[in-house]
Amino acid sequence: MAVKTILTEPNKILRQISKPVEKVGKEEQKLMDDMLDTMYAANGIGLAAIQIGVPKRIIVMDISKDQDKKEPRYFVNPVIKNKDEQKTTYEEGCLSVPNQFAEIDRPSQCEVEYLDYNGVPQLLKAEGLLATCIQHEMDHLEGILFIDYLSKLKKSMIIKKLSKAKSDRIVV
Ligand code: NI
């Protein structure tokens, strides 16, 4: 298990479309272990493989609030089946868009078909934070970030801020 570097906007790799996983084997399980370590280390509740530079359709999540009772979830090749017409608004952030937050509307319920950590097909009915988080992570698999839903002006301001933060960084 290892903590990996999380790529941040405007890194173009984040815009790649991730490829389906053919089989959940040792390599994919190791990737999921690393993703979970990376996510916990960054205090995130969800992470897609592309965020650590691996273009595979794999997501890890843990929306449990209790630090001592971890509830990791693994989604391989997730597909959203039914989306609710009703929308819910959450203030979203993203490990790849550090320190930026915005209110985003998404369907409040959805069903997700996926393979779990052992490659077993599963169906999950999600609502509330879980539904929002899954949809946010699924967007990563398509190269979409939450800032893409904002106005052009707001989005470019955020990207400018992030680019500036990077160029100010020094290593001594
Ligand atoms: Ni994200």
mmCIF file of N, CA, C and O in Angstrom, residues 18-58:
data_model
loop_
_atom_site.group_PDB
_atom_site.id
_atom_site.type_symbol
_atom_site.label_atom_id
_atom_site.label_comp_id
_atom_site.label_asym_id
_atom_site.label_seq_id
_atom_site.Cartn_x
_atom_site.Cartn_y
_atom_site.Cartn_z
ATOM 1 N N SER A 18 -11.214 7.535 -19.018
ATOM 2 C CA SER A 18 -10.652 6.294 -18.478
ATOM 3 C C SER A 18 -11.207 5.072 -19.201
ATOM 4 O O SER A 18 -12.344 5.092 -19.686
ATOM 5 N N LYS A 19 -10.399 4.019 -19.246
ATOM 6 C CA LYS A 19 -10.778 2.806 -19.989
ATOM 7 C C LYS A 19 -11.344 1.727 -19.056
ATOM 8 O O LYS A 19 -10.902 1.594 -17.910
ATOM 9 N N PRO A 20 -12.312 0.952 -19.582
ATOM 10 C CA PRO A 20 -12.882 -0.127 -18.757
ATOM 11 C C PRO A 20 -11.814 -1.132 -18.329
ATOM 12 O O PRO A 20 -10.844 -1.363 -19.049
ATOM 13 N N VAL A 21 -12.024 -1.721 -17.169
ATOM 14 C CA VAL A 21 -11.125 -2.748 -16.646
ATOM 15 C C VAL A 21 -11.606 -4.091 -17.182
ATOM 16 O O VAL A 21 -12.800 -4.399 -17.122
ATOM 17 N N GLU A 22 -10.681 -4.899 -17.716
ATOM 18 C CA GLU A 22 -11.093 -6.181 -18.292
ATOM 19 C C GLU A 22 -11.363 -7.224 -17.214
ATOM 20 O O GLU A 22 -12.293 -8.004 -17.291
ATOM 21 N N LYS A 23 -10.494 -7.232 -16.204
ATOM 22 C CA LYS A 23 -10.633 -8.231 -15.150
ATOM 23 C C LYS A 23 -10.088 -7.621 -13.863
ATOM 24 O O LYS A 23 -9.075 -6.930 -13.898
ATOM 25 N N VAL A 24 -10.789 -7.872 -12.744
ATOM 26 C CA VAL A 24 -10.284 -7.382 -11.460
ATOM 27 C C VAL A 24 -9.290 -8.403 -10.918
ATOM 28 O O VAL A 24 -9.671 -9.453 -10.397
ATOM 29 N N GLY A 25 -8.020 -8.100 -11.072
ATOM 30 C CA GLY A 25 -6.964 -9.002 -10.601
ATOM 31 C C GLY A 25 -6.127 -8.340 -9.521
ATOM 32 O O GLY A 25 -6.499 -7.296 -8.981
ATOM 33 N N LYS A 26 -4.996 -8.982 -9.219
ATOM 34 C CA LYS A 26 -4.090 -8.480 -8.165
ATOM 35 C C LYS A 26 -3.666 -7.032 -8.422
ATOM 36 O O LYS A 26 -3.606 -6.215 -7.506
ATOM 37 N N GLU A 27 -3.351 -6.746 -9.702
ATOM 38 C CA GLU A 27 -2.868 -5.406 -10.053
ATOM 39 C C GLU A 27 -3.929 -4.339 -9.753
ATOM 40 O O GLU A 27 -3.626 -3.280 -9.200
ATOM 41 N N GLU A 28 -5.190 -4.661 -10.100
ATOM 42 C CA GLU A 28 -6.276 -3.710 -9.866
ATOM 43 C C GLU A 28 -6.536 -3.559 -8.361
ATOM 44 O O GLU A 28 -6.824 -2.473 -7.877
ATOM 45 N N GLN A 29 -6.419 -4.682 -7.625
ATOM 46 C CA GLN A 29 -6.643 -4.611 -6.178
ATOM 47 C C GLN A 29 -5.556 -3.788 -5.497
ATOM 48 O O GLN A 29 -5.824 -3.025 -4.578
ATOM 49 N N LYS A 30 -4.330 -3.911 -5.980
ATOM 50 C CA LYS A 30 -3.236 -3.111 -5.422
ATOM 51 C C LYS A 30 -3.479 -1.629 -5.721
ATOM 52 O O LYS A 30 -3.278 -0.765 -4.862
ATOM 53 N N LEU A 31 -3.950 -1.373 -6.939
ATOM 54 C CA LEU A 31 -4.278 0.008 -7.313
ATOM 55 C C LEU A 31 -5.356 0.569 -6.379
ATOM 56 O O LEU A 31 -5.249 1.696 -5.887
ATOM 57 N N MET A 32 -6.387 -0.242 -6.101
ATOM 58 C CA MET A 32 -7.470 0.207 -5.209
ATOM 59 C C MET A 32 -6.958 0.454 -3.791
ATOM 60 O O MET A 32 -7.367 1.412 -3.137
ATOM 61 N N ASP A 33 -6.044 -0.404 -3.322
ATOM 62 C CA ASP A 33 -5.439 -0.206 -1.998
ATOM 63 C C ASP A 33 -4.677 1.119 -1.953
ATOM 64 O O ASP A 33 -4.804 1.897 -1.003
ATOM 65 N N ASP A 34 -3.893 1.369 -2.988
ATOM 66 C CA ASP A 34 -3.114 2.612 -3.061
ATOM 67 C C ASP A 34 -4.031 3.835 -3.146
ATOM 68 O O ASP A 34 -3.782 4.865 -2.517
ATOM 69 N N MET A 35 -5.093 3.689 -3.929
ATOM 70 C CA MET A 35 -6.046 4.803 -4.079
ATOM 71 C C MET A 35 -6.693 5.133 -2.734
ATOM 72 O O MET A 35 -6.846 6.304 -2.384
ATOM 73 N N LEU A 36 -7.059 4.086 -1.983
ATOM 74 C CA LEU A 36 -7.705 4.308 -0.690
ATOM 75 C C LEU A 36 -6.735 4.990 0.279
ATOM 76 O O LEU A 36 -7.097 5.955 0.966
ATOM 77 N N ASP A 37 -5.489 4.520 0.315
ATOM 78 C CA ASP A 37 -4.457 5.143 1.166
ATOM 79 C C ASP A 37 -4.283 6.611 0.813
ATOM 80 O O ASP A 37 -4.193 7.473 1.682
ATOM 81 N N THR A 38 -4.226 6.871 -0.489
ATOM 82 C CA THR A 38 -4.022 8.233 -0.989
ATOM 83 C C THR A 38 -5.197 9.124 -0.594
ATOM 84 O O THR A 38 -5.015 10.251 -0.139
ATOM 85 N N MET A 39 -6.411 8.577 -0.746
ATOM 86 C CA MET A 39 -7.617 9.333 -0.413
ATOM 87 C C MET A 39 -7.685 9.651 1.082
ATOM 88 O O MET A 39 -7.933 10.791 1.471
ATOM 89 N N TYR A 40 -7.416 8.648 1.923
ATOM 90 C CA TYR A 40 -7.448 8.872 3.378
ATOM 91 C C TYR A 40 -6.370 9.888 3.793
ATOM 92 O O TYR A 40 -6.622 10.768 4.612
ATOM 93 N N ALA A 41 -5.192 9.766 3.195
ATOM 94 C CA ALA A 41 -4.087 10.665 3.548
ATOM 95 C C ALA A 41 -4.423 12.113 3.200
ATOM 96 O O ALA A 41 -3.954 13.049 3.850
ATOM 97 N N ALA A 42 -5.257 12.293 2.174
ATOM 98 C CA ALA A 42 -5.622 13.649 1.734
ATOM 99 C C ALA A 42 -6.945 14.105 2.343
ATOM 100 O O ALA A 42 -7.446 15.176 2.013
ATOM 101 N N ASN A 43 -7.505 13.293 3.251
ATOM 102 C CA ASN A 43 -8.799 13.594 3.880
ATOM 103 C C ASN A 43 -9.928 13.770 2.877
ATOM 104 O O ASN A 43 -10.810 14.620 3.065
ATOM 105 N N GLY A 44 -9.898 12.968 1.833
ATOM 106 C CA GLY A 44 -10.982 13.014 0.847
ATOM 107 C C GLY A 44 -11.988 11.920 1.131
ATOM 108 O O GLY A 44 -11.742 11.010 1.930
ATOM 109 N N ILE A 45 -13.175 12.008 0.469
ATOM 110 C CA ILE A 45 -14.179 10.957 0.636
ATOM 111 C C ILE A 45 -14.363 10.157 -0.651
ATOM 112 O O ILE A 45 -15.125 9.210 -0.703
ATOM 113 N N GLY A 46 -13.654 10.545 -1.721
ATOM 114 C CA GLY A 46 -13.726 9.794 -2.969
ATOM 115 C C GLY A 46 -12.512 10.072 -3.827
ATOM 116 O O GLY A 46 -11.904 11.144 -3.723
ATOM 117 N N LEU A 47 -12.125 9.083 -4.633
ATOM 118 C CA LEU A 47 -10.978 9.279 -5.527
ATOM 119 C C LEU A 47 -11.131 8.368 -6.743
ATOM 120 O O LEU A 47 -11.490 7.195 -6.610
ATOM 121 N N ALA A 48 -10.869 8.916 -7.916
ATOM 122 C CA ALA A 48 -10.881 8.127 -9.144
ATOM 123 C C ALA A 48 -9.429 7.851 -9.547
ATOM 124 O O ALA A 48 -8.540 8.660 -9.272
ATOM 125 N N ALA A 49 -9.210 6.710 -10.206
ATOM 126 C CA ALA A 49 -7.842 6.288 -10.547
ATOM 127 C C ALA A 49 -7.095 7.340 -11.375
ATOM 128 O O ALA A 49 -5.896 7.545 -11.192
ATOM 129 N N ILE A 50 -7.826 8.031 -12.236
ATOM 130 C CA ILE A 50 -7.182 9.032 -13.104
ATOM 131 C C ILE A 50 -6.552 10.153 -12.259
ATOM 132 O O ILE A 50 -5.602 10.805 -12.699
ATOM 133 N N GLN A 51 -7.058 10.357 -11.047
ATOM 134 C CA GLN A 51 -6.509 11.412 -10.191
ATOM 135 C C GLN A 51 -5.091 11.094 -9.718
ATOM 136 O O GLN A 51 -4.370 11.981 -9.270
ATOM 137 N N ILE A 52 -4.714 9.812 -9.803
ATOM 138 C CA ILE A 52 -3.313 9.474 -9.546
ATOM 139 C C ILE A 52 -2.644 9.038 -10.859
ATOM 140 O O ILE A 52 -1.633 8.348 -10.869
ATOM 141 N N GLY A 53 -3.263 9.431 -11.968
ATOM 142 C CA GLY A 53 -2.639 9.252 -13.280
ATOM 143 C C GLY A 53 -2.880 7.918 -13.951
ATOM 144 O O GLY A 53 -2.243 7.604 -14.951
ATOM 145 N N VAL A 54 -3.817 7.115 -13.423
ATOM 146 C CA VAL A 54 -4.112 5.810 -14.025
ATOM 147 C C VAL A 54 -5.480 5.861 -14.715
ATOM 148 O O VAL A 54 -6.512 5.981 -14.052
ATOM 149 N N PRO A 55 -5.506 5.772 -16.057
ATOM 150 C CA PRO A 55 -6.772 5.936 -16.775
ATOM 151 C C PRO A 55 -7.630 4.674 -16.806
ATOM 152 O O PRO A 55 -7.975 4.148 -17.864
ATOM 153 N N LYS A 56 -7.977 4.160 -15.627
ATOM 154 C CA LYS A 56 -8.850 2.986 -15.527
ATOM 155 C C LYS A 56 -10.130 3.391 -14.825
ATOM 156 O O LYS A 56 -10.121 4.258 -13.948
ATOM 157 N N ARG A 57 -11.234 2.703 -15.207
ATOM 158 C CA ARG A 57 -12.527 3.071 -14.630
ATOM 159 C C ARG A 57 -12.670 2.447 -13.236
ATOM 160 O O ARG A 57 -13.394 1.466 -13.037
ATOM 161 N N ILE A 58 -11.971 3.043 -12.287
ATOM 162 C CA ILE A 58 -11.985 2.575 -10.899
ATOM 163 C C ILE A 58 -12.139 3.779 -9.961
ATOM 164 O O ILE A 58 -11.499 4.804 -10.154
#
